[in-house]
Every structure is written in C-alpha cells, then in structure tokens.
PDB file of C-alpha atoms in Angstrom:
ATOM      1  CA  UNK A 804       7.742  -3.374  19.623  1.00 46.00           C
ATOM      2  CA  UNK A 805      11.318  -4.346  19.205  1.00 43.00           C
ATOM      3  CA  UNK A 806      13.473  -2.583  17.183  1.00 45.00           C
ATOM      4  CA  UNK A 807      14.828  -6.120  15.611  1.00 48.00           C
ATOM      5  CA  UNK A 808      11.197  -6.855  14.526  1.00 47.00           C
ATOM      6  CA  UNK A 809      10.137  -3.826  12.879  1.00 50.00           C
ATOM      7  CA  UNK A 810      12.758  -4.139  10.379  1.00 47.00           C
ATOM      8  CA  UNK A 811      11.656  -7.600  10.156  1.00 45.00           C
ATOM      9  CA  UNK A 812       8.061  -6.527   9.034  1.00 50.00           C
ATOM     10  CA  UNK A 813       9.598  -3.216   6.923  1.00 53.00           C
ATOM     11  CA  UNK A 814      12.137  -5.859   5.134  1.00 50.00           C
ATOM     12  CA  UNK A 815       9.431  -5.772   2.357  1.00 53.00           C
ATOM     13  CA  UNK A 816       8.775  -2.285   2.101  1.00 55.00           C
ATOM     14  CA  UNK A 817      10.102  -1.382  -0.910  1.00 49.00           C
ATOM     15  CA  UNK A 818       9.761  -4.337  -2.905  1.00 46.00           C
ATOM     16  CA  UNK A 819       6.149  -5.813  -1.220  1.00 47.00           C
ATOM     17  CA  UNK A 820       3.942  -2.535  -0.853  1.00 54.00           C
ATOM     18  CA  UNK A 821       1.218  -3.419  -3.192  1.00 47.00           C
ATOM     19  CA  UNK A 822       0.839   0.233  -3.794  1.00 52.00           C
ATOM     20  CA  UNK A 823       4.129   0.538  -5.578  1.00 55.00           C
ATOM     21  CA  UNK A 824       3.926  -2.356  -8.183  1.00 56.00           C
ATOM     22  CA  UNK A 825       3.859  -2.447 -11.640  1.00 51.00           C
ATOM     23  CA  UNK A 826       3.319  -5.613 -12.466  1.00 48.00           C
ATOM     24  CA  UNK A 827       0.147  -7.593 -11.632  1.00 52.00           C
ATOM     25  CA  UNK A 828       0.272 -10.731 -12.869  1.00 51.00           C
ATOM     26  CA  UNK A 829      -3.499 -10.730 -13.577  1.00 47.00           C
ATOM     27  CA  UNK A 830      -5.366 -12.544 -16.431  1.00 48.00           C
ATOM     28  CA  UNK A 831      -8.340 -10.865 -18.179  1.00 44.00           C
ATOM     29  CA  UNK A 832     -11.434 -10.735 -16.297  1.00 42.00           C
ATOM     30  CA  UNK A 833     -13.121 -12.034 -19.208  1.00 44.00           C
ATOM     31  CA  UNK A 834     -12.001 -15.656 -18.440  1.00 45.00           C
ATOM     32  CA  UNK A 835     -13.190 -15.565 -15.279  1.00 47.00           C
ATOM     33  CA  UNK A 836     -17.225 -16.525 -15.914  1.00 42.00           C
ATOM     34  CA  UNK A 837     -17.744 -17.866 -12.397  1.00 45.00           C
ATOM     35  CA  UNK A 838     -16.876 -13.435 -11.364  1.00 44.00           C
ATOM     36  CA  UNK A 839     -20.761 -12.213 -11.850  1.00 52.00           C
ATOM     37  CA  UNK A 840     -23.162 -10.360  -9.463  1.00 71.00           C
ATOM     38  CA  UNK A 841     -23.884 -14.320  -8.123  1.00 88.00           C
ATOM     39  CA  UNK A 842     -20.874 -13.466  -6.147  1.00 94.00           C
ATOM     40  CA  UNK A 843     -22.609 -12.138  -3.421  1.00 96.00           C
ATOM     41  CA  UNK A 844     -25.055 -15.197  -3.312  1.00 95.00           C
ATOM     42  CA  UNK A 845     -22.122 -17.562  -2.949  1.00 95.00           C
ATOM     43  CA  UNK A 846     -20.620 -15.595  -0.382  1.00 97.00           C
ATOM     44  CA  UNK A 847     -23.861 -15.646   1.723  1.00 96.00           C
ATOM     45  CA  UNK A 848     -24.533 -19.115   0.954  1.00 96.00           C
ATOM     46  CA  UNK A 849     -20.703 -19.997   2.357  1.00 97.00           C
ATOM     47  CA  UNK A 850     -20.918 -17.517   5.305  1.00 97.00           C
ATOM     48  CA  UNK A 851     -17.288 -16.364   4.892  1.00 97.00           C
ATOM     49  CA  UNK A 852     -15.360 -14.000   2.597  1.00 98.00           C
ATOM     50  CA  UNK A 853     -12.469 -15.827   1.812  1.00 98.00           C
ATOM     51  CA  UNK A 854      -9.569 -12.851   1.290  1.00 98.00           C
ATOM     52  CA  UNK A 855      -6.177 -12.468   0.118  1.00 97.00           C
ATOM     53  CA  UNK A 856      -3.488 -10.203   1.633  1.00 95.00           C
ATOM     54  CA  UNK A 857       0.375 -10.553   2.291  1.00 89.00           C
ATOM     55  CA  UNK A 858       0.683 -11.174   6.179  1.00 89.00           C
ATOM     56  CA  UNK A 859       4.366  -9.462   5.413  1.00 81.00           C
ATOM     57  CA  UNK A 860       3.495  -5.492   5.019  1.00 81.00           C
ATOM     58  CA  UNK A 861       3.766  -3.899   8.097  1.00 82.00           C
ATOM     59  CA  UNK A 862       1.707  -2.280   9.059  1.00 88.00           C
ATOM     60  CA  UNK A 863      -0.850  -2.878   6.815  1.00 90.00           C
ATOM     61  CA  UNK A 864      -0.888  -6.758   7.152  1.00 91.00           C
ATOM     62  CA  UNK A 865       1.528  -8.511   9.131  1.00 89.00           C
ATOM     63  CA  UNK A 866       1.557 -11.065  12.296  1.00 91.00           C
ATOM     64  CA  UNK A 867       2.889  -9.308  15.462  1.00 90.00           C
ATOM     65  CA  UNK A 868       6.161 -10.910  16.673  1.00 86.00           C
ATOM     66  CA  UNK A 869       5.054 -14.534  18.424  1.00 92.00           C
ATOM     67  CA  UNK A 870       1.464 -14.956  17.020  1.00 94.00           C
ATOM     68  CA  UNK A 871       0.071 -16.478  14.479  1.00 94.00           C
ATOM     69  CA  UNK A 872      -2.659 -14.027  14.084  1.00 95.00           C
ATOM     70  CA  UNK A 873      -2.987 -11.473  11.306  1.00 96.00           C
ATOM     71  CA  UNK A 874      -3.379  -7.776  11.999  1.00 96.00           C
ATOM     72  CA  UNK A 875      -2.494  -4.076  10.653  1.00 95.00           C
ATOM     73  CA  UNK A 876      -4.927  -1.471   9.040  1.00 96.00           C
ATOM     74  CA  UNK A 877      -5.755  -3.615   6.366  1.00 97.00           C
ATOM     75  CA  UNK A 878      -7.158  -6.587   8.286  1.00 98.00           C
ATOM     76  CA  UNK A 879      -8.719  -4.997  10.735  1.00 98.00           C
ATOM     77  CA  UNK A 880     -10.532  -3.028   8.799  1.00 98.00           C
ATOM     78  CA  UNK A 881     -11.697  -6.316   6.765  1.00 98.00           C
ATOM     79  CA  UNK A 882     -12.501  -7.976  10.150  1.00 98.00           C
ATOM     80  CA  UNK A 883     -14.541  -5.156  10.991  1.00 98.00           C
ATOM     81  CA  UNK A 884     -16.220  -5.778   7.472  1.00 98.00           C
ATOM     82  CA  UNK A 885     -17.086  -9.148   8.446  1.00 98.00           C
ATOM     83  CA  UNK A 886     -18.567  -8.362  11.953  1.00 98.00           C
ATOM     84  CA  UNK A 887     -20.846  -5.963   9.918  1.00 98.00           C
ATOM     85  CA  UNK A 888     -21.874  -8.327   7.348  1.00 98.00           C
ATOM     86  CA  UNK A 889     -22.445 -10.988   9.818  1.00 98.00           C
ATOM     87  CA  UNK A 890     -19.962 -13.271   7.865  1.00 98.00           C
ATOM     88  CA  UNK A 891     -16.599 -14.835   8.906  1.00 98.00           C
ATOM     89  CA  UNK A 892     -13.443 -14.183   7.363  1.00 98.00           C
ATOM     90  CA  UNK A 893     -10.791 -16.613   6.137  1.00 98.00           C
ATOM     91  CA  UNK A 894      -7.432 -15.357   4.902  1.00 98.00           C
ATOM     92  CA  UNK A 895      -5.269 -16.560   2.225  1.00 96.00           C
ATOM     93  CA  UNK A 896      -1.639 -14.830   2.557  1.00 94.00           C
ATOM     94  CA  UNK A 897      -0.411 -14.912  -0.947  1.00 91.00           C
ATOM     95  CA  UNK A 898       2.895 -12.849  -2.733  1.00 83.00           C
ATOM     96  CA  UNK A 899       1.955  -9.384  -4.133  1.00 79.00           C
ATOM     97  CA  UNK A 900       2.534 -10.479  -7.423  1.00 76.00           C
ATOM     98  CA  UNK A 901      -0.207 -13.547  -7.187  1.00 87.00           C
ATOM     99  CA  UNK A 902      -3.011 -11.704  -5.548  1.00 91.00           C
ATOM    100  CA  UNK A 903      -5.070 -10.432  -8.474  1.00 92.00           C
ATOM    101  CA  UNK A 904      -4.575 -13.321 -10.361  1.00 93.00           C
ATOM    102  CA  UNK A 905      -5.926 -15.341  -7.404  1.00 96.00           C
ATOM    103  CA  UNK A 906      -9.019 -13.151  -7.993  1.00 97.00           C
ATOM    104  CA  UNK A 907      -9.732 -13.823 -11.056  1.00 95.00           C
ATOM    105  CA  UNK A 908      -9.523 -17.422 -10.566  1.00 95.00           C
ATOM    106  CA  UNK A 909     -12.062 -17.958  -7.907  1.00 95.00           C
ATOM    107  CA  UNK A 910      -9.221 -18.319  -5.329  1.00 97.00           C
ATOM    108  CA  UNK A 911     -10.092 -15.520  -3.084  1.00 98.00           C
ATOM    109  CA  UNK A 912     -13.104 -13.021  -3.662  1.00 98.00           C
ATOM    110  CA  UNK A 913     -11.002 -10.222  -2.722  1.00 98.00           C
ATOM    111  CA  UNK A 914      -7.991  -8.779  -2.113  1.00 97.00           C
ATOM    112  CA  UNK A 915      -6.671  -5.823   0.829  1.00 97.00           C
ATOM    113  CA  UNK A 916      -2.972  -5.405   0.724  1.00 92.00           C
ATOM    114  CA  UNK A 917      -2.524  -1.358   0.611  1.00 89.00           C
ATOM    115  CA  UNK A 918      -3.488  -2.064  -2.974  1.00 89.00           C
ATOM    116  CA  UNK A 919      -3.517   1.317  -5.026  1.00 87.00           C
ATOM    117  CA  UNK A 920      -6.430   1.912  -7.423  1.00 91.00           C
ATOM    118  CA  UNK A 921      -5.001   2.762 -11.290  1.00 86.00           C
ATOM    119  CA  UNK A 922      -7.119   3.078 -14.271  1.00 88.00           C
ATOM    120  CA  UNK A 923      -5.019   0.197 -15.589  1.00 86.00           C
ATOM    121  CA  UNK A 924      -6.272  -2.278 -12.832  1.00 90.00           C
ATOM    122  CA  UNK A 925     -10.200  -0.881 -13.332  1.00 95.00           C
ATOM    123  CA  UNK A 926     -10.324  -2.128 -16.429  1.00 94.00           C
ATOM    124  CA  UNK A 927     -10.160  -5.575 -15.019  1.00 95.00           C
ATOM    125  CA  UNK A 928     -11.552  -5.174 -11.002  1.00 96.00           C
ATOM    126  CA  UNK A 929     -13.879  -3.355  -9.499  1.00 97.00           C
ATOM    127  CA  UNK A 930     -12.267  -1.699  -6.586  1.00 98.00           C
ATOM    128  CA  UNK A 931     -14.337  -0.360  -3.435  1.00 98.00           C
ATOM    129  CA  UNK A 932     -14.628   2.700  -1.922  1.00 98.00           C
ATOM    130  CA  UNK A 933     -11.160   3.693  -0.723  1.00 98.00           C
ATOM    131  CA  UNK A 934     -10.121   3.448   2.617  1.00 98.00           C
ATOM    132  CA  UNK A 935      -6.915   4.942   2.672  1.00 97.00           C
ATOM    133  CA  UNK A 936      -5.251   8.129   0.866  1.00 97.00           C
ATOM    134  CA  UNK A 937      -1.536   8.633  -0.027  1.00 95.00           C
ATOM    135  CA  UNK A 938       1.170   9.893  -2.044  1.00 96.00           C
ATOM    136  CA  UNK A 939       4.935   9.491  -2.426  1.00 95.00           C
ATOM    137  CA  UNK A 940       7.607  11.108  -0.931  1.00 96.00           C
ATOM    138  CA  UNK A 941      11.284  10.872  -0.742  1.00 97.00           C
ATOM    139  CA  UNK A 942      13.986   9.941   1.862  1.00 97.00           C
ATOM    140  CA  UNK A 943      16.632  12.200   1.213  1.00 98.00           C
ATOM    141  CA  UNK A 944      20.261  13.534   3.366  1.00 98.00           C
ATOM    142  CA  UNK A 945      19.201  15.896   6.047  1.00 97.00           C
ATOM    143  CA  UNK A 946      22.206  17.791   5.922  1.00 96.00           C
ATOM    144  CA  UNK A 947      21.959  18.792   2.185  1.00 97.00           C
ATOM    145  CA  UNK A 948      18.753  17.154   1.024  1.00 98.00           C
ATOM    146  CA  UNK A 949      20.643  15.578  -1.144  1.00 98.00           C
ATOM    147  CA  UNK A 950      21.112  17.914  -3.487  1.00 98.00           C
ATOM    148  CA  UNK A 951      17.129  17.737  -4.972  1.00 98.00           C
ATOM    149  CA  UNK A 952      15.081  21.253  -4.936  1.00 98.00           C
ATOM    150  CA  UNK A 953      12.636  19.848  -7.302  1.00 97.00           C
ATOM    151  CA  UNK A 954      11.362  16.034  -9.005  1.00 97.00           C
ATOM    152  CA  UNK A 955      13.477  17.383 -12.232  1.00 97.00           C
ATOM    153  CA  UNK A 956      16.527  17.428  -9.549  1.00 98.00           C
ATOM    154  CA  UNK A 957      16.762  13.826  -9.826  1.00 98.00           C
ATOM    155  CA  UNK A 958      18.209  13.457 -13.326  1.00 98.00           C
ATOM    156  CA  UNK A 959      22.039  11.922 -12.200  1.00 98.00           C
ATOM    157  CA  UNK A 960      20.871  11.181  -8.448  1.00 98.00           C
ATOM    158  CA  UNK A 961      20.820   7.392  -7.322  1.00 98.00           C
ATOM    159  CA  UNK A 962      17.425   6.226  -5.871  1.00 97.00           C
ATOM    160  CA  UNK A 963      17.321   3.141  -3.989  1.00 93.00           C
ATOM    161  CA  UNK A 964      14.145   0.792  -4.500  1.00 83.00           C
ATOM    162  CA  UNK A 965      12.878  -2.396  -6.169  1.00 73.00           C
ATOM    163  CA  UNK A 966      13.660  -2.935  -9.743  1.00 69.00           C
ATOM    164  CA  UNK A 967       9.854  -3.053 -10.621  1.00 62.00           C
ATOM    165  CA  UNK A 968       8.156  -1.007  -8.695  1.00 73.00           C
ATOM    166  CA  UNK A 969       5.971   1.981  -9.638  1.00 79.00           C
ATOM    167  CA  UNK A 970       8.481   4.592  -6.948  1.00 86.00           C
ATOM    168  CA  UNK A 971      11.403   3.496  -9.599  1.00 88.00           C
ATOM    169  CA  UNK A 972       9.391   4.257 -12.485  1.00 87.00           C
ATOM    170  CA  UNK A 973       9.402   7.587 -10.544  1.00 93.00           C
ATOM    171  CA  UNK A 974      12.904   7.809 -10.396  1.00 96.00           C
ATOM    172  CA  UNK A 975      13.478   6.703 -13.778  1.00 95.00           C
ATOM    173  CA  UNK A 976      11.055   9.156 -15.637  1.00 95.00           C
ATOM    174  CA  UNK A 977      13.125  12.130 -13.985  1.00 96.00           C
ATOM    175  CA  UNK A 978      16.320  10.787 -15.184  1.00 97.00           C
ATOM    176  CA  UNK A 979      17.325   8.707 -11.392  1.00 97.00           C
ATOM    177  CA  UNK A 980      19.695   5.866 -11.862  1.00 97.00           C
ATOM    178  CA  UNK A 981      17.960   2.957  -9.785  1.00 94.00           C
ATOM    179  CA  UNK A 982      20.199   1.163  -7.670  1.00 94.00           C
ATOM    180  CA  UNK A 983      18.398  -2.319  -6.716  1.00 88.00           C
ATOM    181  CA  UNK A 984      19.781  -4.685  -3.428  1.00 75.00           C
ATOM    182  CA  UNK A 985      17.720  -8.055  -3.947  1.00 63.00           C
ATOM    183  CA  UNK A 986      15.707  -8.613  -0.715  1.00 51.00           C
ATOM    184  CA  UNK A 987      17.451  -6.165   1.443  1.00 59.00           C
ATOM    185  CA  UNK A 988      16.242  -4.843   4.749  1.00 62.00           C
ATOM    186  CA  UNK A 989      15.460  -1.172   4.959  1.00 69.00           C
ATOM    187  CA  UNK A 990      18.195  -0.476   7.204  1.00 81.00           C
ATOM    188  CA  UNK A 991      20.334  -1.365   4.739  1.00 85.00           C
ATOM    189  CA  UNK A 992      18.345   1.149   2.215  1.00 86.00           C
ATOM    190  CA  UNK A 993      18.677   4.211   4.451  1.00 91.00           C
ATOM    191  CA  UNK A 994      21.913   3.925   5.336  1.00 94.00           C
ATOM    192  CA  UNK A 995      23.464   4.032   1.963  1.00 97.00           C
ATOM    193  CA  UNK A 996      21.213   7.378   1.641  1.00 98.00           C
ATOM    194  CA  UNK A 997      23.216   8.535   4.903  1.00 97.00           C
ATOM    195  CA  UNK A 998      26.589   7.448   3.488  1.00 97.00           C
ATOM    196  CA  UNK A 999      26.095   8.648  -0.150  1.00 97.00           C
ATOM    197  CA  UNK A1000      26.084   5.414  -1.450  1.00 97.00           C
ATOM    198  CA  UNK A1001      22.275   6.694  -2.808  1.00 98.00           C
ATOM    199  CA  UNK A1002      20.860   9.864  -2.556  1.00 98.00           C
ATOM    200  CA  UNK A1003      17.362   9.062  -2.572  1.00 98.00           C
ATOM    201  CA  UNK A1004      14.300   6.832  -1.459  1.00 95.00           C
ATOM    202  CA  UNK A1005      10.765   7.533  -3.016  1.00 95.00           C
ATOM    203  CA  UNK A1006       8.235   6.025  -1.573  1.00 88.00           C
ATOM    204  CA  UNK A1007       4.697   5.989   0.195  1.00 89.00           C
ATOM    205  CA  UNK A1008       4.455   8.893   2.644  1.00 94.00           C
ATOM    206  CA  UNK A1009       3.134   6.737   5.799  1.00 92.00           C
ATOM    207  CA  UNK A1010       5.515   3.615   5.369  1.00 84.00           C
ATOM    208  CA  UNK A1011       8.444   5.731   5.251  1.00 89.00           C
ATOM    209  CA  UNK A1012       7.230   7.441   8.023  1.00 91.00           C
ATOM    210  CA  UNK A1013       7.652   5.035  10.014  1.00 88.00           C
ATOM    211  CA  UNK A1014      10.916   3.579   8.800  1.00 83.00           C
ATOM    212  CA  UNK A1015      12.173   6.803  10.353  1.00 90.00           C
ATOM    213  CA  UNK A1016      10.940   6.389  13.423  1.00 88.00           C
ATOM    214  CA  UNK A1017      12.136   3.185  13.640  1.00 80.00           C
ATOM    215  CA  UNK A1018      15.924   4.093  12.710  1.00 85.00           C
ATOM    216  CA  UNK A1019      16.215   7.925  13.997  1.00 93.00           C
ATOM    217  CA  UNK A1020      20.426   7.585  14.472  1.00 94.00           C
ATOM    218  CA  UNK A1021      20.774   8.407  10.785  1.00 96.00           C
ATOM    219  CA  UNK A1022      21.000  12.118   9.409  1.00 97.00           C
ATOM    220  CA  UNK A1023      18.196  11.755   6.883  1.00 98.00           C
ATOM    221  CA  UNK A1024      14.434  12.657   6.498  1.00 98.00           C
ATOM    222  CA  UNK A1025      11.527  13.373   4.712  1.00 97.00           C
ATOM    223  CA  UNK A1026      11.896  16.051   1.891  1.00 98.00           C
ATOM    224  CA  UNK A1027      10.237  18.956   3.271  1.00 96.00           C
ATOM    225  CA  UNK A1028       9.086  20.591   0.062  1.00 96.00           C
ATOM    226  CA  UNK A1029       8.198  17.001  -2.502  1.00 97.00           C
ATOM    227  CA  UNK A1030       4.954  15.539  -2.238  1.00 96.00           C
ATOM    228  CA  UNK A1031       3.595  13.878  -5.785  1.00 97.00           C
ATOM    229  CA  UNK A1032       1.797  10.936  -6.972  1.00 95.00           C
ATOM    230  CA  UNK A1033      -1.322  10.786  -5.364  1.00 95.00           C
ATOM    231  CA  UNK A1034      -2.640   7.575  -4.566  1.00 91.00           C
ATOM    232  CA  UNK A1035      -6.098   5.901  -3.264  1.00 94.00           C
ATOM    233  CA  UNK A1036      -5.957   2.286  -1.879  1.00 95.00           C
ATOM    234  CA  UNK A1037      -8.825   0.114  -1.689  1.00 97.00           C
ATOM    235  CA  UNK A1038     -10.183  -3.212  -1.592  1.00 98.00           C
ATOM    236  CA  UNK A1039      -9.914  -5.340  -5.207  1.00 97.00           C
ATOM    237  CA  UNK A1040     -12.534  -7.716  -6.144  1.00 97.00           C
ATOM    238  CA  UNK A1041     -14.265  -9.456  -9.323  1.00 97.00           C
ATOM    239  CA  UNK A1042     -14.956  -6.907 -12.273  1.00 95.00           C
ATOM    240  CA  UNK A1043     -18.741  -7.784 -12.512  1.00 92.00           C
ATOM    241  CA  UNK A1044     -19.582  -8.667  -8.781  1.00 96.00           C
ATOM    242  CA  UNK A1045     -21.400  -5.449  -8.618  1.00 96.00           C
ATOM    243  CA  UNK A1046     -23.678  -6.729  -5.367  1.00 97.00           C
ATOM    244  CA  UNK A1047     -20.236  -7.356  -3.021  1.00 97.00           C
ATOM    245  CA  UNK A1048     -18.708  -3.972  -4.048  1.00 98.00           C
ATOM    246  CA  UNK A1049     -22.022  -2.283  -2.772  1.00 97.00           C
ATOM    247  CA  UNK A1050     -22.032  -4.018   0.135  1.00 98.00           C
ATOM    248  CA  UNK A1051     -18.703  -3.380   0.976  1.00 98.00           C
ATOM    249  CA  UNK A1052     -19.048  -0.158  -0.171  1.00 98.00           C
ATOM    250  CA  UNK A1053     -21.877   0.319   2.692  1.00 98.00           C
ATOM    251  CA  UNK A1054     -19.753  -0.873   5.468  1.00 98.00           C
ATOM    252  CA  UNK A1055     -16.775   1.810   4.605  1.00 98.00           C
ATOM    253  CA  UNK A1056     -19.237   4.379   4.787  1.00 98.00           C
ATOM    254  CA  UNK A1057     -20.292   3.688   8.289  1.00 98.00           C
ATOM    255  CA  UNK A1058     -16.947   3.013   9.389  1.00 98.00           C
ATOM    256  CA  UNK A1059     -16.223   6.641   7.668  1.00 98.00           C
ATOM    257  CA  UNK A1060     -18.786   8.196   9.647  1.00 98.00           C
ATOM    258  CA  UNK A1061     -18.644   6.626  13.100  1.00 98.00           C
ATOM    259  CA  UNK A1062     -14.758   6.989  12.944  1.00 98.00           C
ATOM    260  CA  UNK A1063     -13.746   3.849  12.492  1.00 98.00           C
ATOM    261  CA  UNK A1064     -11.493   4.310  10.113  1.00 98.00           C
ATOM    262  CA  UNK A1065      -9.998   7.089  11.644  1.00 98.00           C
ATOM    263  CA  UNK A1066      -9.476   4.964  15.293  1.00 98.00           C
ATOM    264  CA  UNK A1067      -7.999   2.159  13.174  1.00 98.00           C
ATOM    265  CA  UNK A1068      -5.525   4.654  11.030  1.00 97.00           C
ATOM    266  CA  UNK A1069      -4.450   6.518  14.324  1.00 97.00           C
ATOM    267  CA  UNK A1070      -3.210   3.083  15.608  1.00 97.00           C
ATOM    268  CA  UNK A1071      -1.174   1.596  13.063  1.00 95.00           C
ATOM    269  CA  UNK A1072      -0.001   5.135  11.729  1.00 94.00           C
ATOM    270  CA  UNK A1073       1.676   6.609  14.298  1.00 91.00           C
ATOM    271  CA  UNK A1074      -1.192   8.750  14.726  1.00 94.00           C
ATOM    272  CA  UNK A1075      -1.807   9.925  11.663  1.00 94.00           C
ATOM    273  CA  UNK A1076      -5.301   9.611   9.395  1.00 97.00           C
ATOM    274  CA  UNK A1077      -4.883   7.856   6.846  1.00 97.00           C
ATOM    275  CA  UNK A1078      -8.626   7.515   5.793  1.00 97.00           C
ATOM    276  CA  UNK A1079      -8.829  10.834   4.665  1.00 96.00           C
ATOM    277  CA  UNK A1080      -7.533  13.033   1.722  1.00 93.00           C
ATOM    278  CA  UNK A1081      -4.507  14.878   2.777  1.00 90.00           C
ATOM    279  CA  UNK A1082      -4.927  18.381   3.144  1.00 88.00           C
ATOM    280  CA  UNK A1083      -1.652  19.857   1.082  1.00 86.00           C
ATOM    281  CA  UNK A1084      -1.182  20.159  -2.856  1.00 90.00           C
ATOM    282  CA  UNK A1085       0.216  16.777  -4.089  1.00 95.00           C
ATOM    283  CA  UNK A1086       2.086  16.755  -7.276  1.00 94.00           C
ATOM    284  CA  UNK A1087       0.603  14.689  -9.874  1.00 94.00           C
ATOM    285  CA  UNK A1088       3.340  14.001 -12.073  1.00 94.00           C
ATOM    286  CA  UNK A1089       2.330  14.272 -15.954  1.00 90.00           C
ATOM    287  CA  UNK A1090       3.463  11.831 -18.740  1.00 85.00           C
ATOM    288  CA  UNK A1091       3.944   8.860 -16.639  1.00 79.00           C
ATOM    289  CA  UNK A1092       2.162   5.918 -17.376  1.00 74.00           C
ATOM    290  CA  UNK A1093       1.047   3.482 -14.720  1.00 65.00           C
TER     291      UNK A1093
END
C-alpha cells in the first residue's frame, strides 16, 4: 500500500474512530416501536442485513485505493456473518456521529464501525458479543517520552486529538491542555509530537500502531510503561431485537473457535490479535465518566 494512501485512510483517526466518541447523536430507543424481537423476521423475510459503517476508518472499514468495494476487520467480519446466515449484506456508509441514530430509526439494523461498548450506549442498544479488545495508549517523544512517567504526568502537557472525543476526555481529566487541528491528517499530528509543538497522542493501541509504521522517520513511539482504558468493540443493534443479537451472537462464536477472527485480525493488524483480551494489566482509569 502506498504511503500517500494510508494517510489518506488514517486522516480520520483521531476524530472518526467510533471507539473514541463521546457524542452519539442517538434518540431514545423508546421511540423506536418498529425495534422488537420481529426484527429478525423482517430480516429473513428481506434476505439482507442492511448495515451501517464509515467506509473511512482504516483499517476497520475503508475502500482500498481504486475500488469501490468495502473492506477492513469490520466488514469482513460482517460479510462472513452474512455467508453464515445465508443472507446478503447491503451497506450504508454513514458519519460516526449519524450511525446510532440511523438505528434507531429503522435506517440500518445495525451498526460495525470499531464501535466501543459503554454502559451509557447499553441503556439504549443491545450490543453483540465483542469481536475485538483494546485499550488506549499514548504517542509520546522517544527521546524523553515526553516528559510523562505516569497518566497524572499529563497535568501541563499538550495532547493532540479531536475536540470531542473520549482520548481528550482522557487528557483533560489528568489536567492535558487539548490542542485540536480541524480535519488534519495524522502526519500532521505526529509531527508536532516530534517537534514539541504537543507532547502527546492518546489513542487506541492498534490504530496507532499502525500510524507508526506508516511514518517510522519521526523520533516518537508508543509509551512503553501506559496502557489504560480498556475497551470492547462490538456490533450495535436495536435495544429489544433480542432474536438478531443471538444470532449474531452464534456466528462470533464459531468464528471464535475456528479462528476466524483471529485470521481476519492478523491481516488488517499488522499481525496482531485483536479478537482476544490482551494479556497485560490495563489501567482502568477511575472517576471518569463516559
């Protein structure tokens, strides 16, 4: 893949990963009456699960440089889903900030976007078995790490990020001034970590992963010693269509055991499995409300 292009598809990174925001722009489930267990029956009846993601995470869900077709971890894992359940599946690629409200509209019957499960969002989705397992770390100076030993190191640091994300909130609740850039490309975001413009990036472990591998020239990496906020993704869908989530459910299970999820992790992460729990002590960080 061209160097050029992955920064096209990691443009939205810090402002687009679903796991990061804060604000859903969801309605309440309750006026939603057409989101009961019938679900599943109009699914069947249609033959397709019609599904919303953002065609611009990378490399979740994105379309490879010259094609119009989606792919990533995300939406292969749903097209497995629909080989499995025999039915086709259409994709609507809607803005992170539409895609739950599309749900509870009757737009979409579900949604997989890297979407991270809070007990804020239960309350109003059911949310399937998750498929992939995270936490947030932080780009920091190699030379010096910035300065940061621990989270409570961050009260007078700059952090670069999105103005309403959840990896600001981060920042914020440790005392991090927030520096935002509008709809800025990443190189642009770890460079001003390598200059001292910022001193800091928090984000999800596996997408900034790969932003470093995609821009190695610049004297900065992953904090050795800061792993916190644990975080489960999985797919969203209508708070009383209790039928789909156990279907779905089923399907993740299999793909669990056969190692499907692993093969499909291993390719889009560099590698690295994604569909299971990581193995070190995360951090949960205490008093923040999400």
């Amino acid at each position: 893949m061209k160097k050029g292009f992955v920064w096209i598809l990691l443009a939205g990174l810090f402002f687009l990963a679903a796991c990061g925001a804060s604000e859903d722009g969801e309605k309440s489930s309750g006026e939603n009456t057409e989101a009961t267990d019938s679900k599943w029956s109009e699914i069947e009846k249609a033959g397709e699960l019609v599904v919303a993601t953002s065609g611009t995470l990378f490399p979740a869900s994105y379309y490879p440089e010259g094609s119009d077709v989606l792919t990533g971890y995300d939406v292969e894992i749903m097209n497995e889903i629909g080989k499995r359940l025999d039915l086709d599946i259409k994709y609507e690629t809607i803005g992170v900030d539409g895609m739950l409200a599309a749900v509870n509209s009757g737009r979409v019957d579900m949604v997989i976007n890297d979407m991270e499960v809070t007990e804020e969002r239960q309350k109003k989705f059911l949310f399937s078995e998750p498929y992939k397992y995270s936490y947030s770390t932080m780009i920091v100076r190699a030379e010096d790490l910035s300065g940061i030993e621990t989270l409570e190191d961050l009260k007078g640091k700059k952090a670069g990020g999105g103005a309403t994300t959840v990896f600001s909130q981060i920042a914020e609740h440790f005392g991090a001034e927030v520096v935002t850039y509008g709809n800025a490309t990443n190189d642009v975001y770890l460079r001003d970590v390598d200059n001292g413009r910022t001193d800091l990036i928090i984000n999800d472990y596996y997408l900034q992963s790969l932003a470093l591998q995609a821009m190695p020239e610049f004297d900065i990496v992953l904090h050795p010693d800061l792993k916190f906020h644990p975080t489960d993704q999985a797919i969203v869908m209508p708070k009383e269509a209790t039928t789909l989530k156990e279907k779905i459910d089923g399907v993740l299970q299999e793909m669990r055991e056969d190692g499907t999820l692993t093969k499909l992790s291993k390719e889009f992460f560099g590698g690295k499995d994604a569909s299971k729990e990581p193995e070190e002590e995360i951090t949960v960080i205490e008093g923040l409300d999400l």
